[in-house]
Coordinates of C-alpha atoms in Angstrom, one line a residue:
X1155 CA -21.5 22.2 -20.1
X1156 CA -23.1 20.3 -23.0
X1157 CA -26.1 22.6 -22.9
X1158 CA -23.9 25.7 -23.0
X1159 CA -21.8 24.4 -25.9
X1160 CA -24.9 23.4 -28.0
X1161 CA -26.7 26.6 -27.2
X1162 CA -23.9 28.8 -28.6
X1163 CA -22.8 26.6 -31.5
X1164 CA -25.9 25.7 -33.6
X1165 CA -28.7 27.6 -35.4
X1166 CA -30.8 24.4 -36.0
X1167 CA -31.3 21.2 -34.1
X1168 CA -33.0 18.3 -35.8
X1169 CA -34.3 15.4 -33.6
X1170 CA -35.6 12.2 -35.3
X1171 CA -37.8 9.5 -33.8
X1172 CA -39.1 11.8 -31.1
X1173 CA -41.6 9.2 -29.8
X1174 CA -38.5 7.5 -28.3
X1175 CA -37.1 10.5 -26.5
X1176 CA -37.0 10.3 -22.7
X1177 CA -38.2 13.0 -20.4
X1178 CA -34.7 13.7 -19.2
X1179 CA -33.6 14.5 -22.8
X1180 CA -36.6 16.7 -23.4
X1181 CA -35.6 18.7 -20.3
X1182 CA -32.2 19.1 -21.7
X1183 CA -33.6 20.3 -25.1
X1184 CA -35.8 22.8 -23.3
X1185 CA -32.8 24.1 -21.4
X1186 CA -31.0 24.7 -24.7
X1187 CA -34.0 26.6 -26.0
X1188 CA -34.2 28.8 -22.9
X1189 CA -30.5 29.5 -23.1
X1190 CA -30.8 30.5 -26.8
X1191 CA -34.4 31.2 -27.9
X1192 CA -33.2 31.9 -31.5
X1193 CA -32.3 28.2 -32.1
X1194 CA -34.8 26.5 -34.4
X1195 CA -35.9 22.9 -33.5
X1196 CA -37.1 20.5 -36.2
X1197 CA -38.7 17.5 -34.5
X1198 CA -39.6 14.5 -36.6
X1199 CA -41.6 11.4 -35.7
X1200 CA -44.6 9.1 -36.0
X1201 CA -47.0 9.2 -33.1
X1202 CA -48.1 5.6 -33.9
X1203 CA -44.7 4.3 -33.2
X1204 CA -43.3 3.1 -29.8
X1205 CA -42.5 5.4 -26.9
X1206 CA -39.2 5.2 -25.0
X1207 CA -38.8 2.1 -22.8
X1208 CA -40.2 2.8 -19.4
X1209 CA -41.6 6.2 -20.4
X1210 CA -44.9 5.9 -22.2
X1211 CA -45.7 9.6 -22.4
X1212 CA -47.3 10.8 -25.7
X1213 CA -45.1 13.8 -26.5
X1214 CA -46.6 14.8 -29.8
X1215 CA -49.3 17.2 -28.3
X1216 CA -47.2 18.0 -25.1
X1217 CA -46.4 21.6 -24.2
X1218 CA -42.7 20.8 -24.5
X1219 CA -43.1 20.2 -28.3
X1220 CA -45.1 23.4 -28.7
X1221 CA -42.4 25.3 -26.8
X1222 CA -39.5 24.0 -28.8
X1223 CA -41.2 24.4 -32.2
X1224 CA -42.8 27.7 -31.3
X1225 CA -46.3 26.2 -31.9
X1226 CA -45.6 25.2 -35.5
X1227 CA -46.6 21.7 -36.7
X1228 CA -46.8 20.1 -40.1
X1229 CA -48.8 16.8 -40.5
X1230 CA -47.6 14.7 -43.4
X1231 CA -50.5 12.7 -45.0
X1232 CA -49.1 11.1 -48.2
X1233 CA -47.0 8.0 -47.4
X1234 CA -43.6 8.0 -48.9
X1235 CA -41.9 5.2 -47.0
X1236 CA -44.2 2.4 -48.1
X1237 CA -46.8 1.7 -50.8
X1238 CA -50.5 2.6 -50.4
X1239 CA -51.6 -1.0 -49.9
X1240 CA -49.3 -1.4 -46.9
X1241 CA -50.4 2.0 -45.6
X1242 CA -54.0 0.8 -45.5
X1243 CA -52.9 -2.5 -43.8
X1244 CA -50.9 -0.6 -41.2
X1245 CA -53.9 1.7 -40.4
X1246 CA -56.1 -1.3 -39.8
X1247 CA -53.4 -3.0 -37.7
X1248 CA -53.1 0.1 -35.5
X1249 CA -56.8 0.7 -35.1
X1250 CA -58.1 -2.9 -34.8
X1251 CA -55.0 -5.1 -34.0
X1252 CA -56.1 -7.5 -36.8
X1253 CA -54.2 -8.6 -39.9
X1254 CA -55.3 -10.9 -42.7
X1255 CA -54.5 -14.6 -42.8
X1256 CA -52.7 -14.2 -46.1
X1257 CA -49.7 -12.9 -44.1
X1258 CA -49.5 -16.0 -41.9
X1259 CA -46.5 -18.4 -42.3
X1260 CA -45.3 -21.5 -40.6
X1261 CA -41.6 -21.0 -41.6
X1262 CA -39.0 -19.4 -39.4
X1263 CA -37.0 -16.9 -41.4
X1264 CA -33.2 -16.9 -41.2
X1265 CA -33.2 -13.1 -40.7
X1266 CA -35.3 -10.1 -39.6
X1267 CA -37.5 -11.9 -37.1
X1268 CA -39.2 -9.3 -34.9
X1269 CA -40.5 -10.4 -31.5
X1270 CA -42.3 -9.1 -28.5
X1271 CA -40.4 -10.8 -25.6
X1272 CA -36.7 -11.2 -25.0
X1273 CA -37.3 -14.9 -24.3
X1274 CA -38.6 -15.4 -27.8
X1275 CA -35.6 -13.4 -29.2
X1276 CA -33.1 -15.7 -27.4
X1277 CA -35.1 -18.8 -28.5
X1278 CA -35.0 -17.9 -32.2
X1279 CA -31.4 -16.7 -32.2
X1280 CA -30.4 -20.1 -30.7
X1281 CA -32.3 -22.1 -33.3
X1282 CA -30.9 -20.0 -36.3
X1283 CA -27.3 -19.9 -35.1
X1284 CA -27.5 -23.7 -34.6
X1285 CA -28.6 -24.0 -38.2
X1286 CA -26.1 -21.6 -39.7
X1287 CA -22.9 -22.3 -37.7
X1288 CA -19.9 -23.8 -39.5
X1289 CA -17.7 -26.7 -38.5
X1290 CA -14.9 -24.2 -37.5
X1291 CA -17.2 -21.9 -35.5
X1292 CA -16.1 -20.8 -32.0
X1293 CA -18.6 -21.2 -29.1
X1294 CA -18.7 -18.4 -26.5
X1295 CA -20.7 -19.2 -23.4
X1296 CA -22.8 -16.5 -21.7
X1297 CA -21.6 -16.6 -18.1
X1298 CA -22.9 -13.3 -16.6
X1299 CA -25.5 -14.4 -14.2
X1300 CA -26.8 -10.8 -13.8
X1301 CA -27.5 -10.3 -17.5
X1302 CA -30.9 -11.7 -18.5
X1303 CA -30.7 -10.4 -22.1
X1304 CA -27.4 -12.1 -23.0
X1305 CA -27.0 -15.5 -24.6
X1306 CA -24.5 -18.1 -25.9
X1307 CA -23.0 -17.2 -29.3
X1308 CA -21.5 -19.3 -32.1
X1309 CA -18.9 -17.1 -33.9
X1310 CA -18.7 -17.7 -37.7
X1311 CA -18.2 -15.6 -40.7
X1312 CA -21.4 -13.7 -41.6
X1313 CA -22.9 -14.0 -38.1
X1314 CA -25.4 -11.1 -37.7
X1315 CA -25.1 -9.0 -34.5
X1316 CA -26.8 -5.9 -33.2
X1317 CA -25.3 -3.3 -30.8
X1318 CA -26.7 -3.5 -27.3
X1319 CA -24.9 -0.4 -26.0
X1320 CA -22.9 2.6 -27.2
X1321 CA -19.1 2.3 -26.9
X1322 CA -17.5 5.5 -28.2
X1323 CA -13.9 4.0 -27.9
X1324 CA -14.7 1.1 -30.2
X1325 CA -17.3 2.8 -32.3
X1326 CA -20.1 0.4 -31.3
X1327 CA -23.6 2.0 -31.7
X1328 CA -26.7 0.8 -29.9
X1329 CA -29.2 -0.9 -32.2
X1330 CA -26.9 -0.7 -35.2
X1331 CA -26.5 -3.9 -37.2
X1332 CA -23.1 -5.7 -37.7
X1333 CA -21.7 -8.8 -39.4
X1334 CA -18.7 -10.9 -38.4
X1335 CA -16.0 -10.4 -41.0
X1336 CA -13.4 -12.7 -39.4
X1337 CA -12.8 -14.3 -36.0
X1338 CA -10.2 -16.0 -33.9
X1339 CA -9.7 -17.4 -30.4
X1340 CA -9.0 -13.9 -28.9
X1341 CA -10.5 -11.3 -31.2
X1342 CA -13.5 -10.9 -33.6
X1343 CA -13.7 -8.4 -36.4
X1344 CA -17.1 -6.9 -37.2
X1345 CA -18.4 -4.4 -39.7
X1346 CA -21.6 -2.4 -40.1
X1347 CA -23.2 -2.0 -43.5
X1348 CA -23.5 1.7 -42.7
X1349 CA -19.8 2.2 -42.2
X1350 CA -16.6 1.4 -44.0
X1351 CA -14.3 0.7 -41.1
X1352 CA -14.0 -2.6 -39.3
X1353 CA -14.0 -3.0 -35.5
X1354 CA -11.8 -5.4 -33.5
X1355 CA -13.5 -6.7 -30.4
X1356 CA -11.9 -8.9 -27.7
X1357 CA -14.0 -12.1 -27.4
X1358 CA -14.2 -11.6 -23.7
X1359 CA -16.2 -8.4 -24.3
X1360 CA -18.3 -9.3 -27.3
X1361 CA -21.3 -10.5 -25.3
X1362 CA -21.3 -7.2 -23.4
X1363 CA -21.4 -5.1 -26.5
X1364 CA -23.4 -7.1 -29.1
X1365 CA -26.3 -9.6 -29.3
X1366 CA -27.1 -12.1 -32.1
X1367 CA -29.5 -10.3 -34.5
X1368 CA -31.4 -12.9 -36.4
X1369 CA -34.2 -12.0 -34.1
X1370 CA -34.7 -8.7 -32.2
X1371 CA -37.4 -7.0 -30.2
X1372 CA -39.8 -4.5 -31.7
X1373 CA -38.1 -1.7 -29.7
X1374 CA -34.7 -2.6 -31.3
X1375 CA -36.3 -2.6 -34.7
X1376 CA -37.6 0.9 -34.5
X1377 CA -35.9 3.2 -37.0
X1378 CA -34.9 0.3 -39.3
X1379 CA -36.2 -0.3 -42.9
X1380 CA -35.8 -4.0 -43.8
X1381 CA -36.2 -6.0 -47.0
X1382 CA -38.4 -8.5 -45.3
X1383 CA -39.8 -9.2 -41.9
X1384 CA -41.4 -12.1 -40.0
X1385 CA -43.2 -11.1 -36.8
X1386 CA -43.6 -13.5 -33.9
X1387 CA -45.9 -13.2 -30.8
X1388 CA -48.2 -10.9 -32.8
X1389 CA -51.3 -11.9 -30.7
X1390 CA -49.3 -11.5 -27.5
X1391 CA -48.6 -7.9 -28.3
X1392 CA -52.3 -7.1 -27.8
X1393 CA -51.9 -7.8 -24.1
X1394 CA -49.6 -4.8 -23.7
X1395 CA -51.0 -1.3 -23.0
X1396 CA -49.0 -0.2 -26.0
X1397 CA -50.2 -3.1 -28.2
X1398 CA -51.3 -0.9 -31.2
X1399 CA -47.8 0.8 -31.3
X1400 CA -46.0 -2.5 -31.0
X1401 CA -47.9 -4.1 -33.9
X1402 CA -47.7 -1.0 -36.1
X1403 CA -44.0 -0.5 -35.5
X1404 CA -43.2 -4.2 -36.2
X1405 CA -45.3 -4.2 -39.4
X1406 CA -44.0 -0.9 -40.7
X1407 CA -40.4 -2.0 -41.0
X1408 CA -40.9 -3.0 -44.6
X1409 CA -41.9 -0.9 -47.7
X1410 CA -44.1 -3.5 -49.4
X1411 CA -46.9 -5.6 -48.0
X1412 CA -45.5 -8.7 -49.8
X1413 CA -42.4 -8.5 -47.6
X1414 CA -44.4 -8.9 -44.4
X1415 CA -45.1 -12.3 -42.7
X1416 CA -46.7 -13.3 -39.3
X1417 CA -45.4 -16.5 -37.8
X1418 CA -48.1 -19.1 -36.9
X1419 CA -46.0 -22.2 -36.9
X1420 CA -44.8 -24.7 -34.3
X1421 CA -42.8 -23.8 -31.2
X1422 CA -40.6 -25.9 -29.0
X1423 CA -42.3 -24.9 -25.8
X1424 CA -40.0 -27.0 -23.6
X1425 CA -37.0 -25.0 -24.9
X1426 CA -38.8 -21.7 -24.8
X1427 CA -40.2 -22.2 -21.3
X1428 CA -36.7 -23.1 -20.0
X1429 CA -35.4 -19.8 -21.5
X1430 CA -38.4 -17.9 -20.0
X1431 CA -37.6 -19.4 -16.6
X1432 CA -33.9 -18.4 -16.7
X1433 CA -34.8 -15.0 -18.0
X1434 CA -37.4 -14.4 -15.2
X1435 CA -35.1 -15.8 -12.5
X1436 CA -32.3 -13.4 -13.4
X1437 CA -34.7 -10.4 -13.8
X1438 CA -36.2 -11.2 -10.4
X1439 CA -32.8 -11.4 -8.8
X1440 CA -31.7 -8.1 -10.3
X1441 CA -35.0 -6.5 -9.3
X1442 CA -34.6 -7.8 -5.7
X1443 CA -31.0 -6.5 -5.5
X1444 CA -32.2 -3.1 -6.8
X1445 CA -35.0 -3.0 -4.2
X1446 CA -32.7 -4.1 -1.4
X1447 CA -30.1 -1.5 -2.2
X1448 CA -32.9 1.1 -2.5
X1449 CA -34.2 0.3 1.0
X1450 CA -30.7 0.2 2.5
X1451 CA -29.9 3.6 1.0
X1452 CA -33.2 5.0 2.4
X1453 CA -32.4 3.5 5.9
X1454 CA -28.9 5.0 5.8
X1455 CA -30.3 8.4 4.9
X1456 CA -32.8 8.1 7.8
X1457 CA -29.9 7.3 10.2
X1458 CA -27.9 10.3 9.0
X1459 CA -30.9 12.6 9.5
X1460 CA -31.6 11.4 13.0
X1461 CA -28.0 11.1 14.2
X1462 CA -28.0 7.3 14.4
X1463 CA -25.0 6.5 12.2
X1464 CA -22.4 4.0 13.3
X1465 CA -18.7 5.0 13.2
X1466 CA -17.9 1.5 11.8
X1467 CA -19.4 1.4 8.3
X1468 CA -19.0 -2.4 8.2
X1469 CA -21.5 -2.8 11.0
X1470 CA -24.3 -1.2 8.8
X1471 CA -26.7 -3.4 7.0
X1472 CA -25.7 -4.2 3.4
X1473 CA -26.7 -6.5 0.6
X1474 CA -24.5 -9.3 1.9
X1475 CA -26.1 -9.1 5.3
X1476 CA -29.6 -9.2 3.6
X1477 CA -28.8 -12.4 1.7
X1478 CA -27.4 -14.1 4.8
X1479 CA -30.3 -12.9 7.0
X1480 CA -32.9 -14.0 4.4
X1481 CA -31.4 -17.5 4.4
X1482 CA -31.1 -17.6 8.2
X1483 CA -34.8 -16.8 8.5
X1484 CA -35.7 -19.2 5.7
X1485 CA -37.5 -16.2 4.0
X1486 CA -39.9 -16.1 6.9
X1487 CA -40.9 -12.9 8.8
X1488 CA -39.0 -12.8 12.1
X1489 CA -42.3 -12.1 14.0
X1490 CA -45.2 -13.8 12.4
X1491 CA -43.3 -16.5 10.5
X1492 CA -45.2 -15.8 7.3
X1493 CA -43.3 -16.1 4.1
X1494 CA -42.0 -12.7 3.0
X1495 CA -42.3 -11.7 -0.7
X1496 CA -39.2 -10.6 -2.5
X1497 CA -41.2 -9.9 -5.7
X1498 CA -44.2 -7.7 -4.9
X1499 CA -46.3 -4.7 -5.8
X1500 CA -46.5 -1.3 -4.1
X1501 CA -47.5 -1.5 -0.4
X1502 CA -47.9 -5.3 -0.4
X1503 CA -48.2 -6.1 3.3
X1504 CA -46.1 -9.3 2.9
X1505 CA -43.1 -7.7 1.2
X1506 CA -39.8 -7.9 3.0
X1507 CA -38.7 -5.0 5.2
X1508 CA -35.7 -4.3 7.4
X1509 CA -36.8 -3.7 10.9
X1510 CA -34.9 -2.1 13.8
X1511 CA -35.4 -3.9 17.1
X1512 CA -34.4 -0.9 19.2
X1513 CA -35.5 2.4 17.7
X1514 CA -32.9 4.3 19.7
X1515 CA -30.2 2.8 17.5
X1516 CA -29.6 2.8 13.7
X1517 CA -29.7 0.2 11.0
X1518 CA -26.7 -1.8 12.2
X1519 CA -26.6 -5.6 11.6
X1520 CA -27.0 -6.5 15.3
X1521 CA -30.0 -4.3 15.6
X1522 CA -32.0 -5.5 12.6
X1523 CA -34.1 -8.4 11.4
X1524 CA -36.2 -9.0 8.3
X1525 CA -39.9 -8.8 8.8
X1526 CA -43.0 -8.5 6.6
X1527 CA -44.1 -4.9 6.1
X1528 CA -47.3 -5.6 8.0
X1529 CA -45.4 -6.6 11.2
X1530 CA -42.9 -3.7 10.8
X1531 CA -45.8 -1.2 10.7
X1532 CA -47.5 -2.8 13.6
X1533 CA -44.6 -1.5 15.7
X1534 CA -46.5 1.7 16.3
X1535 CA -49.6 0.1 17.8
X1536 CA -48.5 -3.4 18.8
X1537 CA -51.3 -5.2 17.0
X1538 CA -49.3 -8.4 17.4
X1539 CA -48.5 -9.2 21.0
X1540 CA -45.8 -11.6 19.9
X1541 CA -43.9 -8.8 18.2
X1542 CA -43.7 -6.9 21.5
X1543 CA -42.3 -9.9 23.3
X1544 CA -39.7 -10.7 20.7
X1545 CA -38.5 -7.1 20.5
X1546 CA -38.2 -7.0 24.3
X1547 CA -36.2 -10.2 24.3
X1548 CA -33.9 -8.9 21.6
X1549 CA -33.5 -5.5 23.4
X1550 CA -32.3 -7.4 26.5
X1551 CA -29.7 -9.1 24.3
X1552 CA -28.6 -5.7 22.9
X1553 CA -28.0 -4.0 26.2
X1554 CA -24.3 -4.2 25.9
X1555 CA -23.8 -4.0 22.2
X1556 CA -20.2 -3.2 21.3
X1557 CA -21.0 -1.2 18.2
X1558 CA -22.8 1.6 20.1

């Protein structure tokens, strides 16, 4: 319906920051062009900047761009956004990854710190909020154990925040900067420099909608022009396969080379490593939950296709069963007793899997155990004799299963 409305309503569509557009949105734009070939697209962007998170396609020479723009392309060569000195520095940074020592600093700025990792973002925000908080500030603890990006916040007048999601009802915009105008025990009032109106936010929701913004990731900084910038983890960015784009995007947030700094000072590694550990633990838990749910869905689809579904849905394997079974088996494969991996790469033979004991029945709790992928696959040729014996023993116990 959106494609139909747009196709019939507009003569021109202008899209900015096209390096960050995801493949799904490109498909939608192509559908609009197919519906109404007379619509003119104006696509703007810098091919040295960051791609969309999780989608590292270089769209600038892609056939989709040529289709939408009818093969027309204008390459701008004279820098207008920053001075010529910075333009030369940015070119060197992108092509070599190196920047001069004259930009190094050992001081943490109280604003506009651009980082590579979320752990460093949380670390810097904690340090700066601790320094700037007032005696009457209100502490809000981050309690969502499934949210690795969130952190504790001290509410005080002037606190800098950044939108972490779009909320049309409240008018919160993802990646837009806000400041706390006033605050109380129940509500906080924030305002963006780009807009006149203020926004009232329930303190119970503020951590879901906003993040402290004394430090933010390079991806969050894209599209911003800042008066000054201090970049952290500059060398670490080189390890990424989009290292040149990360460095270029971070360094190009200012207009003048004099406003750019690279932090090379001390770090409290005990504090930072504790944050990294918590962040990784939560991310791994979320990833495991996603993988478990994906496997369970795949098994349910298999059961439906093969007529093996159970009338009682509660008897089917679910995430709660997985957690209980993993603890019961002490994370060991049911057959070979090897420790199963819950964090793994594709086709890792020691990754966990859900194995049916009796292939004549579906993925119901009484008919399933956890095994490593290697033992699960050996089911077809019985490479492991112990597996055959264990399955036979379990089959005998399942002969009178009530759920069948």
